[in-house]
């Protein structure tokens, strides 16, 4: 199967699972989704693949679902709920980073099989960890405020696509700029840094476009609220 087709199916599955999670657990489910999606996206980012002739990191699809979930919360439950979800996502990512740093620095037993692999994934450079945390906090808060701003200007239900796309495209542009600047600026030449930033944002942009129809579907869902 071509990698591009596999990537398209992967994105669809992510969005469909997001919808099923919202159907089952409602607002609480979306807040939880943002928490674990931030962790999964940062785990996936260590893997690189080739799409459309470009070398990109994974994690962009899962990370894009956090913007979609935040926009849904903003649309149906208000800005304050969306901000709470952003802070929970940040706290989850920060705490998991701290805890896993302790885990990888435990002296492993001589028969241990996991240390090398855990260290490769979690013992990443401080600049990358800091870049991820700072970029997430700033860009997702920005996403919340931009969505709320456009909701005031264009409140009609039919204009949801504009609110969603404007907040996602701008928020993810800042996310890419902040993360790539903190993590890679000065590490690579400016030309290489620019290519990394461009391809990273391009993938986020394409995934966000794919997600536009899904937010209409999500808004129409009446959650079962299995846990009350």
Coordinates of C-alpha atoms in Angstrom, one line a residue:
X1 CA 0.0 0.0 0.0
X2 CA 1.4 3.5 -0.9
X3 CA 2.5 5.5 2.1
X4 CA 0.2 8.4 1.1
X5 CA -2.9 6.2 1.0
X6 CA -1.9 4.6 4.3
X7 CA -1.5 8.1 5.8
X8 CA -5.0 9.1 4.5
X9 CA -6.6 6.0 6.0
X10 CA -4.7 6.6 9.2
X11 CA -6.0 10.2 9.4
X12 CA -9.6 9.0 8.8
X13 CA -9.3 6.4 11.5
X14 CA -8.1 9.1 14.0
X15 CA -11.0 11.4 13.2
X16 CA -13.5 8.6 13.3
X17 CA -12.2 7.4 16.7
X18 CA -12.4 10.9 18.0
X19 CA -16.1 11.0 16.9
X20 CA -16.8 7.7 18.6
X21 CA -15.1 8.9 21.8
X22 CA -17.2 12.0 21.8
X23 CA -20.4 10.0 21.1
X24 CA -19.6 7.7 24.1
X25 CA -18.3 10.2 26.7
X26 CA -19.3 13.7 25.5
X27 CA -17.5 16.8 26.9
X28 CA -15.5 14.7 29.4
X29 CA -14.3 12.4 26.7
X30 CA -13.0 15.3 24.6
X31 CA -11.1 16.7 27.5
X32 CA -9.6 13.3 28.1
X33 CA -8.8 12.9 24.4
X34 CA -6.8 16.1 24.4
X35 CA -4.8 14.8 27.4
X36 CA -3.7 11.5 25.9
X37 CA -3.5 12.7 22.3
X38 CA -0.7 15.2 23.3
X39 CA 1.3 12.3 24.8
X40 CA 0.7 10.0 21.8
X41 CA 1.6 12.8 19.3
X42 CA 4.9 13.3 21.1
X43 CA 5.7 9.6 21.1
X44 CA 4.9 9.4 17.4
X45 CA 7.1 12.3 16.5
X46 CA 10.3 10.2 16.9
X47 CA 9.3 8.2 13.7
X48 CA 9.9 9.7 10.3
X49 CA 8.2 8.6 7.0
X50 CA 8.2 9.8 3.4
X51 CA 5.1 11.4 2.1
X52 CA 4.8 13.0 -1.4
X53 CA 8.6 13.0 -1.6
X54 CA 9.0 14.8 1.7
X55 CA 10.5 13.4 4.9
X56 CA 8.1 14.2 7.7
X57 CA 7.6 13.1 11.3
X58 CA 4.5 11.3 12.5
X59 CA 2.4 12.9 15.2
X60 CA 0.9 15.6 13.0
X61 CA -2.4 13.7 12.6
X62 CA -2.9 13.0 16.3
X63 CA -1.8 16.5 17.2
X64 CA -4.3 17.9 14.8
X65 CA -7.1 16.1 16.6
X66 CA -6.3 18.1 19.7
X67 CA -7.1 21.3 17.8
X68 CA -10.3 19.7 16.4
X69 CA -11.4 18.6 19.9
X70 CA -10.6 22.1 21.3
X71 CA -12.7 23.7 18.6
X72 CA -15.6 21.4 19.3
X73 CA -15.5 22.2 23.0
X74 CA -15.4 25.9 22.1
X75 CA -18.3 25.6 19.7
X76 CA -20.6 23.6 21.9
X77 CA -19.5 24.4 25.5
X78 CA -17.7 27.7 25.4
X79 CA -14.3 29.2 25.6
X80 CA -13.7 28.5 29.2
X81 CA -14.2 24.8 28.8
X82 CA -11.8 24.8 25.8
X83 CA -9.2 26.6 27.9
X84 CA -9.6 24.1 30.7
X85 CA -9.0 21.3 28.2
X86 CA -5.8 23.0 26.9
X87 CA -4.4 23.4 30.4
X88 CA -5.2 19.7 31.1
X89 CA -3.4 18.7 28.0
X90 CA -0.4 20.8 29.0
X91 CA -0.4 19.4 32.5
X92 CA -0.6 15.8 31.2
X93 CA 2.3 16.3 28.8
X94 CA 4.4 18.0 31.4
X95 CA 3.8 15.4 34.1
X96 CA 4.3 12.5 31.8
X97 CA 7.6 14.0 30.6
X98 CA 8.9 14.5 34.2
X99 CA 7.8 11.0 35.4
X100 CA 9.4 9.3 32.4
X101 CA 12.6 11.1 32.9
X102 CA 12.8 9.4 36.4
X103 CA 11.9 6.1 34.8
X104 CA 14.7 6.1 32.2
X105 CA 17.3 7.2 34.8
X106 CA 16.6 4.2 37.1
X107 CA 19.6 1.8 36.8
X108 CA 18.3 -1.1 34.8
X109 CA 18.7 -4.8 35.9
X110 CA 21.2 -6.7 33.9
X111 CA 18.4 -8.8 32.3
X112 CA 16.3 -5.7 31.5
X113 CA 15.2 -5.5 27.8
X114 CA 13.4 -2.2 27.8
X115 CA 15.8 0.4 29.0
X116 CA 17.5 1.1 25.7
X117 CA 14.2 1.5 23.9
X118 CA 12.6 3.6 26.6
X119 CA 15.6 5.9 26.8
X120 CA 15.5 6.4 23.0
X121 CA 11.9 7.5 23.1
X122 CA 11.8 9.5 26.4
X123 CA 15.3 10.7 27.2
X124 CA 15.1 13.3 24.4
X125 CA 17.0 16.6 24.3
X126 CA 15.8 19.2 26.7
X127 CA 15.3 21.7 23.9
X128 CA 12.9 19.4 22.1
X129 CA 10.9 18.8 25.3
X130 CA 10.8 22.5 26.1
X131 CA 9.9 23.4 22.6
X132 CA 7.0 20.9 22.6
X133 CA 5.6 22.1 25.9
X134 CA 5.9 25.8 25.2
X135 CA 4.5 25.5 21.6
X136 CA 1.6 23.4 22.8
X137 CA 0.6 25.9 25.5
X138 CA 0.9 29.0 23.4
X139 CA -0.6 27.7 20.2
X140 CA -3.6 25.9 21.7
X141 CA -4.5 29.0 23.8
X142 CA -4.2 31.1 20.7
X143 CA -6.4 28.6 18.9
X144 CA -9.1 29.0 21.6
X145 CA -9.1 32.8 21.4
X146 CA -9.0 32.9 17.6
X147 CA -12.0 30.5 17.4
X148 CA -13.9 32.5 19.9
X149 CA -13.1 35.7 18.0
X150 CA -14.4 34.4 14.7
X151 CA -17.4 32.9 16.5
X152 CA -18.4 36.4 17.6
X153 CA -17.8 37.8 14.0
X154 CA -19.4 34.9 12.2
X155 CA -21.8 33.2 14.6
X156 CA -24.0 31.4 12.1
X157 CA -23.8 27.5 12.3
X158 CA -22.9 27.4 8.6
X159 CA -19.7 29.4 9.2
X160 CA -18.2 26.7 11.5
X161 CA -15.8 25.8 8.7
X162 CA -14.3 29.4 8.9
X163 CA -14.0 29.4 12.6
X164 CA -12.4 26.0 12.6
X165 CA -10.0 26.5 9.7
X166 CA -8.9 30.0 10.8
X167 CA -8.1 29.0 14.4
X168 CA -6.4 25.7 13.3
X169 CA -4.3 27.2 10.5
X170 CA -3.1 30.2 12.5
X171 CA -2.7 28.2 15.8
X172 CA -0.7 25.4 14.1
X173 CA 1.5 28.0 12.2
X174 CA 2.5 29.4 15.6
X175 CA 3.0 25.9 17.0
X176 CA 5.3 25.0 14.2
X177 CA 7.3 28.3 14.4
X178 CA 7.7 28.1 18.2
X179 CA 8.6 24.4 18.3
X180 CA 11.0 24.5 15.4
X181 CA 12.7 27.6 16.7
X182 CA 13.3 26.3 20.2
X183 CA 14.2 22.8 19.1
X184 CA 16.2 23.2 15.9
X185 CA 17.2 26.9 15.3
X186 CA 21.0 27.0 15.5
X187 CA 21.2 23.2 15.4
X188 CA 20.7 23.1 11.6
X189 CA 21.6 25.6 8.9
X190 CA 18.8 28.1 8.3
X191 CA 17.9 26.5 4.9
X192 CA 17.5 23.1 6.6
X193 CA 15.6 24.6 9.5
X194 CA 13.2 26.4 7.0
X195 CA 12.6 23.1 5.2
X196 CA 11.8 21.3 8.4
X197 CA 9.4 24.0 9.5
X198 CA 7.7 24.2 6.1
X199 CA 7.2 20.4 5.7
X200 CA 5.9 20.2 9.3
X201 CA 3.4 22.9 8.8
X202 CA 2.4 21.6 5.4
X203 CA 1.4 18.3 6.9
X204 CA -0.6 20.0 9.7
X205 CA -2.3 22.2 7.1
X206 CA -3.4 19.2 5.0
X207 CA -4.6 17.2 8.0
X208 CA -6.6 20.3 9.2
X209 CA -8.3 20.5 5.8
X210 CA -9.2 16.9 6.0
X211 CA -10.7 17.5 9.5
X212 CA -13.1 20.3 8.4
X213 CA -16.0 17.9 7.5
X214 CA -15.5 16.0 10.7
X215 CA -16.2 19.0 13.0
X216 CA -19.7 19.4 11.4
X217 CA -20.3 15.7 12.1
X218 CA -19.0 16.1 15.7
X219 CA -21.2 19.1 16.3
X220 CA -24.3 17.1 15.2
X221 CA -23.6 14.2 17.6
X222 CA -25.6 13.9 20.7
X223 CA -23.3 12.2 23.2
X224 CA -24.5 9.2 25.2
X225 CA -22.6 10.4 28.3
X226 CA -21.9 6.8 29.4
X227 CA -20.1 8.2 32.4
X228 CA -22.0 10.8 34.4

